[in-house]
Coordinates of C-alpha atoms and ligand atoms in Angstrom, one line a residue:
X271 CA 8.6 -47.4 33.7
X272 CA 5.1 -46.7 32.5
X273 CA 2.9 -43.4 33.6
X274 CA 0.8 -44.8 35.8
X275 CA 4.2 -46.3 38.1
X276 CA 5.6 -42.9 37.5
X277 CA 2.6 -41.4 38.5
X278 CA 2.2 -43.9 41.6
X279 CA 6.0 -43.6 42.7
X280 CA 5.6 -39.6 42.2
X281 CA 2.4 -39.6 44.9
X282 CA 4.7 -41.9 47.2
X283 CA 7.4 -39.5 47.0
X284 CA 5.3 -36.3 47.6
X285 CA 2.5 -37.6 50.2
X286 CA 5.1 -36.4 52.8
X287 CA 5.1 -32.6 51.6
X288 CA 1.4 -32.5 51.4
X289 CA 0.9 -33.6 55.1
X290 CA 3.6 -31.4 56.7
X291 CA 4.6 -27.7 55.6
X292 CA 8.0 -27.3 54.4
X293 CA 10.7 -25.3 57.2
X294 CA 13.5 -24.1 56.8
X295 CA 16.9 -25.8 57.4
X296 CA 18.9 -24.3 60.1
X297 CA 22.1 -25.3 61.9
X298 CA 21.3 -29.1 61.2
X299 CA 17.3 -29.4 61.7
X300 CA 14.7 -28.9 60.0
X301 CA 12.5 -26.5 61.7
X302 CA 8.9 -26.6 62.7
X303 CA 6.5 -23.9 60.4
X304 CA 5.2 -21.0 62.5
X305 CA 4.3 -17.8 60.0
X306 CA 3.8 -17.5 56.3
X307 CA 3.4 -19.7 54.0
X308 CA 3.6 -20.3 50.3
X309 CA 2.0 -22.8 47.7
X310 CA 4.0 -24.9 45.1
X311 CA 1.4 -26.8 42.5
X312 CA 2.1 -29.0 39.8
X313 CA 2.5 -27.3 36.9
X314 CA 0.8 -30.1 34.9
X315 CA -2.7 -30.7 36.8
X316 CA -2.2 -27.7 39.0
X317 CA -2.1 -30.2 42.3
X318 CA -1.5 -28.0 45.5
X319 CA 2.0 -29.9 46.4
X320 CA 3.3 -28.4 49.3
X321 CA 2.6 -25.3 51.5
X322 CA 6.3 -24.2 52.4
X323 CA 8.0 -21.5 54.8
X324 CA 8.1 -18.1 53.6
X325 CA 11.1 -16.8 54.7
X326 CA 11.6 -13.4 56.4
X327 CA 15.2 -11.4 57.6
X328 CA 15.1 -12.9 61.0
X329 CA 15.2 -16.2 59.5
X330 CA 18.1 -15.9 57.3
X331 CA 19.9 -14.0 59.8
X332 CA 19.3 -17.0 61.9
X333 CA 20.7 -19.2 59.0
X334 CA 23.3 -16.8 58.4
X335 CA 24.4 -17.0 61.7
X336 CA 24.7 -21.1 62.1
X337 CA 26.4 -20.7 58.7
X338 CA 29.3 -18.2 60.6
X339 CA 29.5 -20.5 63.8
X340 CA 30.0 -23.4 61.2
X341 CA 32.2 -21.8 59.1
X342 CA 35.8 -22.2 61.1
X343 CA 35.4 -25.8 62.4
X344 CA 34.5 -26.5 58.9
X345 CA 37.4 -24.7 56.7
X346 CA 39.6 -26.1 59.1
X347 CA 38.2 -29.4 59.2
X348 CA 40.9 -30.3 56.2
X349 CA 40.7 -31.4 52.6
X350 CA 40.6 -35.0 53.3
X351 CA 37.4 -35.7 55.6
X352 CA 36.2 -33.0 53.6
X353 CA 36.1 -35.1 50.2
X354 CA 34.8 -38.2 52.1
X355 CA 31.8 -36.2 53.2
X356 CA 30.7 -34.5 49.4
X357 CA 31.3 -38.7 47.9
X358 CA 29.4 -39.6 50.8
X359 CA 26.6 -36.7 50.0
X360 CA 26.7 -37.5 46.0
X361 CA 26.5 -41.8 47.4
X362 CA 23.1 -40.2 49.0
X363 CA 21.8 -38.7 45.8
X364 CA 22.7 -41.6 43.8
X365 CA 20.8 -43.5 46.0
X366 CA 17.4 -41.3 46.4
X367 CA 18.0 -40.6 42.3
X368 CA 14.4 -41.8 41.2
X369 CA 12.7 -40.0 44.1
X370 CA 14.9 -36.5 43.2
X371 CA 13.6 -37.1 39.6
X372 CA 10.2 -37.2 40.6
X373 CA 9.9 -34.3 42.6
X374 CA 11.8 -32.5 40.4
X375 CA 9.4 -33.6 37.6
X376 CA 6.4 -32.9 39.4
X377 CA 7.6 -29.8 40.9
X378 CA 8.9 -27.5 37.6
X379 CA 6.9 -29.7 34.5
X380 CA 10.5 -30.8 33.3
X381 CA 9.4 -34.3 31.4
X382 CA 10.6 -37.2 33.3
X383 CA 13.3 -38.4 30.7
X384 CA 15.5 -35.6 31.4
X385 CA 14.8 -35.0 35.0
X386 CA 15.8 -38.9 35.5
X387 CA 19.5 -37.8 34.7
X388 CA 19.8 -34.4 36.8
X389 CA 20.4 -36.4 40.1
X390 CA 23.7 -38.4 38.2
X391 CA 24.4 -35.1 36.9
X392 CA 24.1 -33.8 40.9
X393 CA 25.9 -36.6 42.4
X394 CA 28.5 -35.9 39.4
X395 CA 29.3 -32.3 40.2
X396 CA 29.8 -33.4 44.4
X397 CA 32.3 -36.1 43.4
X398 CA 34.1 -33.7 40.8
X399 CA 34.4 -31.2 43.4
X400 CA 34.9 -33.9 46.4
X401 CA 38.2 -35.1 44.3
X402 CA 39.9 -31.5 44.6
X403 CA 39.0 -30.3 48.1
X404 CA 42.5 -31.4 48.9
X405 CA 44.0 -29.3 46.5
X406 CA 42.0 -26.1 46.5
X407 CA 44.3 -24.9 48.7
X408 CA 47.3 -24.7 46.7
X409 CA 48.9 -21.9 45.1
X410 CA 51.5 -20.4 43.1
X411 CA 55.2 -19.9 43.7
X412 CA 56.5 -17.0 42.2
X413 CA 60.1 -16.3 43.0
X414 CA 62.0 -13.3 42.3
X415 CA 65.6 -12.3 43.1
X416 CA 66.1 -11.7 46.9
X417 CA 62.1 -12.8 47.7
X418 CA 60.2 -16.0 47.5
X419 CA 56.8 -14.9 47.3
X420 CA 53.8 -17.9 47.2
X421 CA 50.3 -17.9 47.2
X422 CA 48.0 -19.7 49.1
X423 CA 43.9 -20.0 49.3
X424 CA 41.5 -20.0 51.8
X425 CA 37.8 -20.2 51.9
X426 CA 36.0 -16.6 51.9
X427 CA 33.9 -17.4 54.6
X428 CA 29.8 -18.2 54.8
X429 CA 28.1 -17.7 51.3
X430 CA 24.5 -16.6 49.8
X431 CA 23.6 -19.6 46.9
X432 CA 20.3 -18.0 45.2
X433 CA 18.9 -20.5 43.0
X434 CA 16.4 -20.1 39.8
X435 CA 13.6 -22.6 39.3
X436 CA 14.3 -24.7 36.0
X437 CA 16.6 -27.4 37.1
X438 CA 16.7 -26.7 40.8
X439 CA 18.6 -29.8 42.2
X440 CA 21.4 -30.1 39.7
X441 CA 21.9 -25.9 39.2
X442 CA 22.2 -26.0 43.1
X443 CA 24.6 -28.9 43.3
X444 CA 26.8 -27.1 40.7
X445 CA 27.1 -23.6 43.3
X446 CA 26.7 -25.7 46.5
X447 CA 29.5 -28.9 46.0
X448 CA 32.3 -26.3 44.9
X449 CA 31.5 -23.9 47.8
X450 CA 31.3 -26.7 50.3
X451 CA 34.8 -28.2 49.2
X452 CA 36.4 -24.8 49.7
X453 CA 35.5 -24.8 53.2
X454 CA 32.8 -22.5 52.4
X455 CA 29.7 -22.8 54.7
X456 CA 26.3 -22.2 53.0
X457 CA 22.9 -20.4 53.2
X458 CA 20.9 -21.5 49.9
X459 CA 17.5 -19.6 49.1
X460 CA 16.2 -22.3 46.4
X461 CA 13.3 -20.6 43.6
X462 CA 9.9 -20.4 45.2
X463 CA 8.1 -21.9 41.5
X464 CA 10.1 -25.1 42.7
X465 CA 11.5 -25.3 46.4
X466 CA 10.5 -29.1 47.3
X467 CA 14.1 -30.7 45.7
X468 CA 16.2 -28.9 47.7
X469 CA 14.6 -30.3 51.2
X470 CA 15.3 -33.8 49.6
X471 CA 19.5 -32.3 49.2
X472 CA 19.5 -31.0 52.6
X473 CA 18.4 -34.1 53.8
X474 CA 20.9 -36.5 52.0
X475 CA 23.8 -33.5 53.4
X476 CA 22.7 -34.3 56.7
X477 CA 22.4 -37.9 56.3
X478 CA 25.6 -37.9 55.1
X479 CA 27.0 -36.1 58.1
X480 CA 27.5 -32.8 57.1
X481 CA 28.6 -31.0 60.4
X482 CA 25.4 -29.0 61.9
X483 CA 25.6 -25.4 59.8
X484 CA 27.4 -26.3 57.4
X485 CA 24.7 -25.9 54.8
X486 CA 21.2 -24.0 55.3
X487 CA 18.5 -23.6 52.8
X488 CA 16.0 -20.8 53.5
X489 CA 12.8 -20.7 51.2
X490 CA 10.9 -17.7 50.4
X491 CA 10.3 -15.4 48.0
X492 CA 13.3 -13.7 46.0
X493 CA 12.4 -9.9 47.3
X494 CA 12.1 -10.9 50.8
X495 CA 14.1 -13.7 51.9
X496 CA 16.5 -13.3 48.6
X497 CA 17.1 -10.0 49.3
X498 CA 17.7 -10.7 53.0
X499 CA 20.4 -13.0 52.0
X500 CA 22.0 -10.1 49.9
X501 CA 22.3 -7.7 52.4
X502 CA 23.8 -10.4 55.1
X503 CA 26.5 -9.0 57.4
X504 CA 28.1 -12.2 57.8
X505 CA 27.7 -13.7 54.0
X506 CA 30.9 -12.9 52.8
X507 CA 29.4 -13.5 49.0
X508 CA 26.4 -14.1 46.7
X509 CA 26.8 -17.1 44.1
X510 CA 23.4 -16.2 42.0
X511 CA 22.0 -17.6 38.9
X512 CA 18.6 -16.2 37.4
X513 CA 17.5 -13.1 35.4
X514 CA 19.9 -10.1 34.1
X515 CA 17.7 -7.9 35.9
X516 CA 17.4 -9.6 39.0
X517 CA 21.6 -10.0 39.3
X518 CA 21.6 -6.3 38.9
X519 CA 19.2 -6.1 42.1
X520 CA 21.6 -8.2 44.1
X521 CA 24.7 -6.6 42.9
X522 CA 22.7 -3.7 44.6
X523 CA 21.6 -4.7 47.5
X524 CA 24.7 -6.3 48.0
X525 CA 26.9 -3.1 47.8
X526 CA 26.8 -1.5 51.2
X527 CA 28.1 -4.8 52.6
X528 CA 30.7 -5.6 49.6
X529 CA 29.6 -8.8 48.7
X530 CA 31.8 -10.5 45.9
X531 CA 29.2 -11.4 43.3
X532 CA 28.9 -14.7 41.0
X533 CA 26.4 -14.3 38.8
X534 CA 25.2 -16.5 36.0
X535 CA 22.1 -14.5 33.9
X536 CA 19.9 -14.5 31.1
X537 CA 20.6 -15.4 27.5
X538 CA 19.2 -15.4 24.1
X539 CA 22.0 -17.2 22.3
X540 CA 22.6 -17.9 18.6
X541 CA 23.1 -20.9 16.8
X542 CA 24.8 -20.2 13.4
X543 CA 23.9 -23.1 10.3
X544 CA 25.8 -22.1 7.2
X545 CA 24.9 -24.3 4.0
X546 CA 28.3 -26.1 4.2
X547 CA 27.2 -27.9 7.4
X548 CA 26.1 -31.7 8.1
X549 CA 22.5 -30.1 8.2
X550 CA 21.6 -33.2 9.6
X551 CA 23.5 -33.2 12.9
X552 CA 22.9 -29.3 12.7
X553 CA 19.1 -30.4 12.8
X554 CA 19.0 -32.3 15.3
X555 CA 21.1 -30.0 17.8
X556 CA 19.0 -26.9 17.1
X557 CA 16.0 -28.9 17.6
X558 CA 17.1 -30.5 21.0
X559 CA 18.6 -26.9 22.0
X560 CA 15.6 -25.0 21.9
X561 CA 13.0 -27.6 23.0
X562 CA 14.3 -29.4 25.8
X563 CA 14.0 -28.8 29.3
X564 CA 10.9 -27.0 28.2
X565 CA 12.9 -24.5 26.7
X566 CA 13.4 -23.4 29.8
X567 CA 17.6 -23.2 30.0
X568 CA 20.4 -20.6 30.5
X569 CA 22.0 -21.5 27.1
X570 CA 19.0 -22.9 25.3
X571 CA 19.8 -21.9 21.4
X572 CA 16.7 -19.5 21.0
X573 CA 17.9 -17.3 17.7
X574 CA 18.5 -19.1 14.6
X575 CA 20.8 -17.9 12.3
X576 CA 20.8 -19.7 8.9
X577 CA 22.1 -18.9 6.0
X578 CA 19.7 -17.4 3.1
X579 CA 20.9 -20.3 0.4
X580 CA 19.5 -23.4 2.7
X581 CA 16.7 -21.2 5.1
X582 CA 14.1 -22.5 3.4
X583 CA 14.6 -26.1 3.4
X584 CA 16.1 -25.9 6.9
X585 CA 12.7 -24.2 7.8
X586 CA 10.8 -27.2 6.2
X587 CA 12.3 -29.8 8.6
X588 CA 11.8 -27.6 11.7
X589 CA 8.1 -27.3 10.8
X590 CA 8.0 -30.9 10.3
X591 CA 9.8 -31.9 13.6
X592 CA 8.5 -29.0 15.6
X593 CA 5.1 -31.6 14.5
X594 CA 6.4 -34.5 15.9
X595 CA 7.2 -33.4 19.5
X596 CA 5.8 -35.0 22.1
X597 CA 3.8 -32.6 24.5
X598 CA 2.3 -33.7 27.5
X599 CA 2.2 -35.0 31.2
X600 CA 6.1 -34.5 32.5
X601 CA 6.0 -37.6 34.1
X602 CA 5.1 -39.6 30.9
X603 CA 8.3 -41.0 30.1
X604 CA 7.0 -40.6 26.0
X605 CA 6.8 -36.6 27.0
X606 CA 9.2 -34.3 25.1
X607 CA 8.1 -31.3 26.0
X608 CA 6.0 -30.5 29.7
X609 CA 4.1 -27.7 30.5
X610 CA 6.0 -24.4 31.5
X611 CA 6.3 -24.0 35.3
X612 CA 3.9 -21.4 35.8
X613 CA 0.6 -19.8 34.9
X614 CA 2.5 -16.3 35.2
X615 CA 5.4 -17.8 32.8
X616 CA 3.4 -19.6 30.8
X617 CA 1.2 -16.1 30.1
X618 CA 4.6 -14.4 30.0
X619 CA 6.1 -16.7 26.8
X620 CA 2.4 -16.8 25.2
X621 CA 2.4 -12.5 25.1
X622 CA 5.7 -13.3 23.2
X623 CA 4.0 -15.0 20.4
X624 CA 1.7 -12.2 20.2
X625 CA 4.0 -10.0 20.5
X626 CA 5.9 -12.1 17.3
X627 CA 2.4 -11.3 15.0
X628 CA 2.5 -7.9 15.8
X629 CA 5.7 -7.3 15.0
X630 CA 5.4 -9.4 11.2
X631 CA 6.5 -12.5 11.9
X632 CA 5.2 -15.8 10.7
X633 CA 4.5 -18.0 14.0
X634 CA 4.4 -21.3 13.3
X635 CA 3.3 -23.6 16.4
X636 CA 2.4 -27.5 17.1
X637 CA -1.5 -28.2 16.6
X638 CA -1.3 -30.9 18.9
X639 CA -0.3 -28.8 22.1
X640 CA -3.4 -28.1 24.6
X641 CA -3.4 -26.3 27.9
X642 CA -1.2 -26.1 30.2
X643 CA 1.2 -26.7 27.9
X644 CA 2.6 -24.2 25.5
X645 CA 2.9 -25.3 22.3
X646 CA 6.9 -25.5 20.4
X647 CA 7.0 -22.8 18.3
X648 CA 9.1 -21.2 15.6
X649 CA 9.2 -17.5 14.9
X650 CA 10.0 -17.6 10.7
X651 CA 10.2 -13.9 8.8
X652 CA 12.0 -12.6 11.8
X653 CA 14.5 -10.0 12.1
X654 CA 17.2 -9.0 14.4
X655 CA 15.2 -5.9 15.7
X656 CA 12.3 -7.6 16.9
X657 CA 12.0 -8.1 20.7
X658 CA 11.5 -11.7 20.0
X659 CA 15.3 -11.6 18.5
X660 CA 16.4 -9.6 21.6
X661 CA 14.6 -10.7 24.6
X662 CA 14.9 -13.6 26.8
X663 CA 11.8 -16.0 26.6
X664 CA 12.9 -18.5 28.1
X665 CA 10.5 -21.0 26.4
X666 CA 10.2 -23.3 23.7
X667 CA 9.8 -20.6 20.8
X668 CA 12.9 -20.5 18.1
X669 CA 12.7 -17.3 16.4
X670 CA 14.5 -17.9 12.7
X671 CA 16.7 -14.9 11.0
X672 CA 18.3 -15.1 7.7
X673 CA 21.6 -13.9 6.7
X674 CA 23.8 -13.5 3.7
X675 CA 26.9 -14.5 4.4
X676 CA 29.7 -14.8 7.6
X677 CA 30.2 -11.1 8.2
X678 CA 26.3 -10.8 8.3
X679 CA 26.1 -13.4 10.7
X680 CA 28.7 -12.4 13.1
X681 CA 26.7 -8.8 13.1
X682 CA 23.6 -10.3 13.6
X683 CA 24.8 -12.8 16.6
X684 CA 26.7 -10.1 18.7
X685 CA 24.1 -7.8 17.9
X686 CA 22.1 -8.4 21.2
X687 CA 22.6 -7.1 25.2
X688 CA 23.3 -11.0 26.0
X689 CA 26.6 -13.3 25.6
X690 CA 26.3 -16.6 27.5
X691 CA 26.4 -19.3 24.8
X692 CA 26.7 -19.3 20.8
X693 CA 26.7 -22.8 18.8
X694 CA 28.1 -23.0 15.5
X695 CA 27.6 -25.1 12.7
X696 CA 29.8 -25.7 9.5
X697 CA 31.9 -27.6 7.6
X698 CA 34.5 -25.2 7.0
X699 CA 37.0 -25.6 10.1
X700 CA 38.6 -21.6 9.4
X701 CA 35.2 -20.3 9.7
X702 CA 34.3 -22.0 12.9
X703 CA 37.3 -21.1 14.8
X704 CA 37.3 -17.5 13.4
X705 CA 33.7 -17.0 14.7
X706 CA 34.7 -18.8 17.7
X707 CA 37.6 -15.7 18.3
X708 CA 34.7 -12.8 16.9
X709 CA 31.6 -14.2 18.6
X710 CA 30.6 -12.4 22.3
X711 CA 29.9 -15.4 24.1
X712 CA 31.3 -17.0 27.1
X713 CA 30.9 -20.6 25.5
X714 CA 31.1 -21.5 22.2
X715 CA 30.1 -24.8 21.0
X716 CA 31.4 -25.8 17.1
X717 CA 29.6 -28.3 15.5
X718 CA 27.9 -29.7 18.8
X719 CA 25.0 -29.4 21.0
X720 CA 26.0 -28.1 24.6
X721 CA 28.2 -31.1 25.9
X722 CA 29.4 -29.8 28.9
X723 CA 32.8 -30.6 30.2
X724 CA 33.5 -29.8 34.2
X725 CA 36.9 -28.5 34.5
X726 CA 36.0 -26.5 31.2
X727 CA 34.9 -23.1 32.8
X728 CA 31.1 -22.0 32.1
X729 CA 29.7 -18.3 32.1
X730 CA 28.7 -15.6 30.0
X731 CA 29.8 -12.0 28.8
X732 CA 27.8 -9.2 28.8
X733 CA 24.5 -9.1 30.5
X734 CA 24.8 -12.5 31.0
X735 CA 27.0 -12.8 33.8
X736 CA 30.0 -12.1 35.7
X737 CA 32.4 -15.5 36.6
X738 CA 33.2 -18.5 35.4
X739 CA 32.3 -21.8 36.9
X740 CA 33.8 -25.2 36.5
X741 CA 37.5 -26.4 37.7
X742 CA 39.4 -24.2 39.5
X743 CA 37.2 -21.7 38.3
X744 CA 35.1 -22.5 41.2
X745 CA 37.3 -22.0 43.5
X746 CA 38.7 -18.5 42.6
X747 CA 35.4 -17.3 43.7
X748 CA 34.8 -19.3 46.6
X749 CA 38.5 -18.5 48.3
X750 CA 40.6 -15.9 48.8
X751 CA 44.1 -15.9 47.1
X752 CA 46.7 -14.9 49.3
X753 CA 50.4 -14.0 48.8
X754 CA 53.5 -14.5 50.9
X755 CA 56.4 -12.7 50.7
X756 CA 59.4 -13.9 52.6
X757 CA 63.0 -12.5 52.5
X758 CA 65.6 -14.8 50.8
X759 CA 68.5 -13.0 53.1
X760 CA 69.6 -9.9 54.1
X761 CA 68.4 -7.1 51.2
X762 CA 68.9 -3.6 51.9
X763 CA 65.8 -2.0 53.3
X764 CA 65.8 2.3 53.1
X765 CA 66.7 3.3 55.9
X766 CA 64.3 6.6 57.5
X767 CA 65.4 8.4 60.7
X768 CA 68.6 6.9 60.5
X769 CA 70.5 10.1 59.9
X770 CA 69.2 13.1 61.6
X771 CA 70.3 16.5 59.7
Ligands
NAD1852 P1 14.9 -15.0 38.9 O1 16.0 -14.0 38.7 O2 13.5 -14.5 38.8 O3 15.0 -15.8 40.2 C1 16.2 -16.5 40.6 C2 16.3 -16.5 42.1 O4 16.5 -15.2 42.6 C3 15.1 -17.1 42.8 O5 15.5 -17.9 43.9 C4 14.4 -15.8 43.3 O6 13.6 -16.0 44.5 C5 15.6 -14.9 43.6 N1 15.4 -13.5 43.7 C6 14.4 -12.8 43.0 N2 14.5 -11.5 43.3 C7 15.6 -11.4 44.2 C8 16.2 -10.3 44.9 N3 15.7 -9.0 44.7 N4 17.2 -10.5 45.7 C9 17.7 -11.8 45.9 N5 17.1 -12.8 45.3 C10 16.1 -12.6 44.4 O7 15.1 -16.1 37.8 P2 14.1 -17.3 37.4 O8 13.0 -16.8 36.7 O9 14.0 -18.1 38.6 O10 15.1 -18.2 36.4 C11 15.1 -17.9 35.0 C12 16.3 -17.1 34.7 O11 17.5 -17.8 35.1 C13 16.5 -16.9 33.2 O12 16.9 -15.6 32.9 C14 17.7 -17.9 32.8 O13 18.4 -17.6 31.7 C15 18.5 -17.8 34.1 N6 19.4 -18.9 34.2 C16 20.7 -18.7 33.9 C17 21.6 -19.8 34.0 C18 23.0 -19.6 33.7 O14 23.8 -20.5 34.0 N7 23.4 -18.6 33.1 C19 21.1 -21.1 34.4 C20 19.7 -21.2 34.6 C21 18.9 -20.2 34.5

């Protein structure tokens, strides 16, 4: 499809939002706008998109509550219908995939050609999850000698889902599909840079005949309506995924109510090339892994490691490819690289390239970039100490250190406060599974881009996270295990008051 049908289908899809505020979605409806509101614009041509609720306390209590009178019809409901209901949910985003990709597009400045897979990827993560709501309820048996003791699982009750604004729909999907096949009911507070997708999932949930409650999506700003969510008497707990900082806020406002925390956080993970690597494939990963998705991703590999004895001409073909990427209009499907979501992030990352020449290092960027969009960048003559080695950008900047040799490089990649993803690349198969064992990250990729496998469990160490997601994972936070202990026959119990002195 060209631009000008992407841009014609895109206007199709959003005419809707720019006609009608966007409300909330409580106990099955979609209500009508009274107070506040908020803009969302296009990131590219700043287009005003939608004006949409701003949520306040009374209105996630309200959600909170349709969540708690949902929640025991629905965890009872039973594995089975359960599962027919998440396919029937991911046969709805399937179906509506080109219009998700478009809002989504339009909404964050994520180009087109990766946006057109995050509804797949979406409809992916329901039907994983849909396939094991039957089973999530099992549990161990664990005998012993005069006791049978088994476990069993059951759903911890409504839950908070606070999303982050880079890839909204399928992020979402990935917290929402696994809560809902526990028999977890859900309020979801989506990112206020990009709220429209997650009207377009509530809609296919209640087209698919999700029971009335059963999911509720509250939009507003994180402080006020995020916060609300935290501090929740019936939200049993708070599956989150944005900033370090912001986790510790929830974890917070979260305490006086004891809310079990998920949180997935920031990163500002290595990728290792030594000289005995295919420096070709190695290439081509660290390219894709820092410039895609706008740079904007969890476990985009933002600090290069290389080692001294091929940095130079490893350095060569970054400048020359960092040249050839295509920056422009997110819904060209030629674009590589759109414009970050927002003028405040977008000043954010370009005070990080200042920040770069004041510290010493060599910033290298793409000529052809103009406003909005922030031109790929690499950060060469860069050292571990510089807050452009240590600090989250979260944009398409790829600041480059040097090392000497393995124990050099270990140093250098644990050396930071985060540990959500670390890629390694080399041809020496010792070396990679030894760093694999030494490195601080929850997820470490060995010769590969990020491939991402959905039983395999995803997370981070450190200040990036607390949790695992993925398989079963899933469902150790979304349940409660129980145990039963029964007696096998008649075991002596002591006796107390049996024998008065
Ligand atoms: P953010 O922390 O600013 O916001 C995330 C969400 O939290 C938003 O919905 C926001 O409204 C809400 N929020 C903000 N303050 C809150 C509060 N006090 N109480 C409750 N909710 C609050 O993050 P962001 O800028 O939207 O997203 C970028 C960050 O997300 C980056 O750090 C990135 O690494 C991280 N991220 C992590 C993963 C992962 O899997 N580890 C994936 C994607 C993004």
């Amino acid at each position: 499809m060209s631009l000008a049908e992407h841009r014609a289908r895109a206007d199709a899809a959003l005419v809707r939002f720019r006609d009608t505020p966007v409300g909330h979605f409580v106990g099955g409806r979609f209500e009508p706008v009274a107070g506040e509101t908020f803009e969302t614009r296009a990131p590219f041509d700043d287009a005003l998109l939608a004006r949409v609720a701003a949520g306040q306390p009374a209105d996630v209590e309200r959600a909170a509550r349709a969540a708690e009178d949902a929640f025991g019809p629905w965890a009872s409901l039973g594995g089975a219908p359960r599962k027919a209901l998440l396919h029937r949910i991911a046969d709805g985003i399937e179906a509506r995939a080109d219009e998700i990709a478009l809002v989504e597009s339009s909404d964050t400045g994520q180009p087109i050609r990766f946006m057109s897979k995050a509804a797949a990827r979406a409809a992916e993560n329901f039907r994983f999850f849909a396939d094991r709501a039957e089973s999530a309820r099992d549990g161990l048996a664990l005998p012993a000698e005069r006791h049978l003791n088994y476990t069993l699982r059951q759903p911890i009750g409504p839950v908070g889902v606070i999303t982050p604004w880079n890839t909204p729909f399928m992020l979402s999907t990935w917290k929402i599909a696994p809560a809902l096949a526990s028999g977890c009911t859900v309020v979801h507070k989506p990112a206020e840079w990009s709220p429209l997708s997650a009207v377009l999932l509530a809609e296919i949930a209640r087209d698919a005949g999700l029971p009335d409650g059963v999911l509720n999506t509250v939009h507003g700003v994180g402080e006020v309506a995020g916060r609300a969510l935290t501090e929740a008497l019936p939200i049993r707990a708070i599956a989150f995924v944005g900033e370090s900082a912001t986790g510790a806020a929830i974890m917070a406002q979260g305490a006086p109510t004891l809310k079990r925390v998920h949180f997935e956080l920031g990163g500002k993970n290595p990728v290792l090339v030594f000289g005995d690597a295919d420096l070709d494939r190695a290439l081509e990963a660290v390219v894709f892994m820092i410039f895609s998705l706008n740079g904007e991703r969890c476990t985009s590999s933002s600090r290069l490691l290389v080692e001294e004895s091929i940095h130079d001409v490893f350095a060569d073909r970054l400048r020359a490819r960092l040249a050839g990427i295509r920056v422009g209009d997110p819904l060209d499907p030629d674009t590589e690289l759109g414009p970050l979501i927002h003028p405040t992030h977008r000043a954010k990352v370009a005070r990080y390239l200042e920040i770069a020449a004041e510290e010493g290092a060599q910033v290298v960027s793409a000529p052809a970039a103009t406003p909005p969009c922030t031109p790929p960048s690499l950060l060469l003559g860069a050292h571990n100490a510089m807050r452009v080695a240590q600090e989250e950008i979260f944009g398409p900047v790829l600041t480059v250190v040097p090392f000497a040799d393995e124990a050099e490089a270990l140093r250098l990649a644990n050396d930071v406060r985060y540990g959500l993803a670390a890629y390694v690349w080399t041809g020496d198969l010792e070396r990679g599974h030894r760093l694999a064992r030494d490195l601080d990250a929850g997820m470490i990729w060995l010769n590969s881009e990020n491939n991402r496998h959905l039983p395999a469990p995803f997370g981070g160490m450190k200040a990036s996270g607390i949790g695992r997601d993925g398989g079963d994972y899933s469902f150790e936070f979304f349940m409660e295990t129980k145990n039963v202990c029964v007696a096998l026959g008649t075991h002596p119990i002591p006796r107390l008051g049996a024998d008065p002195v």
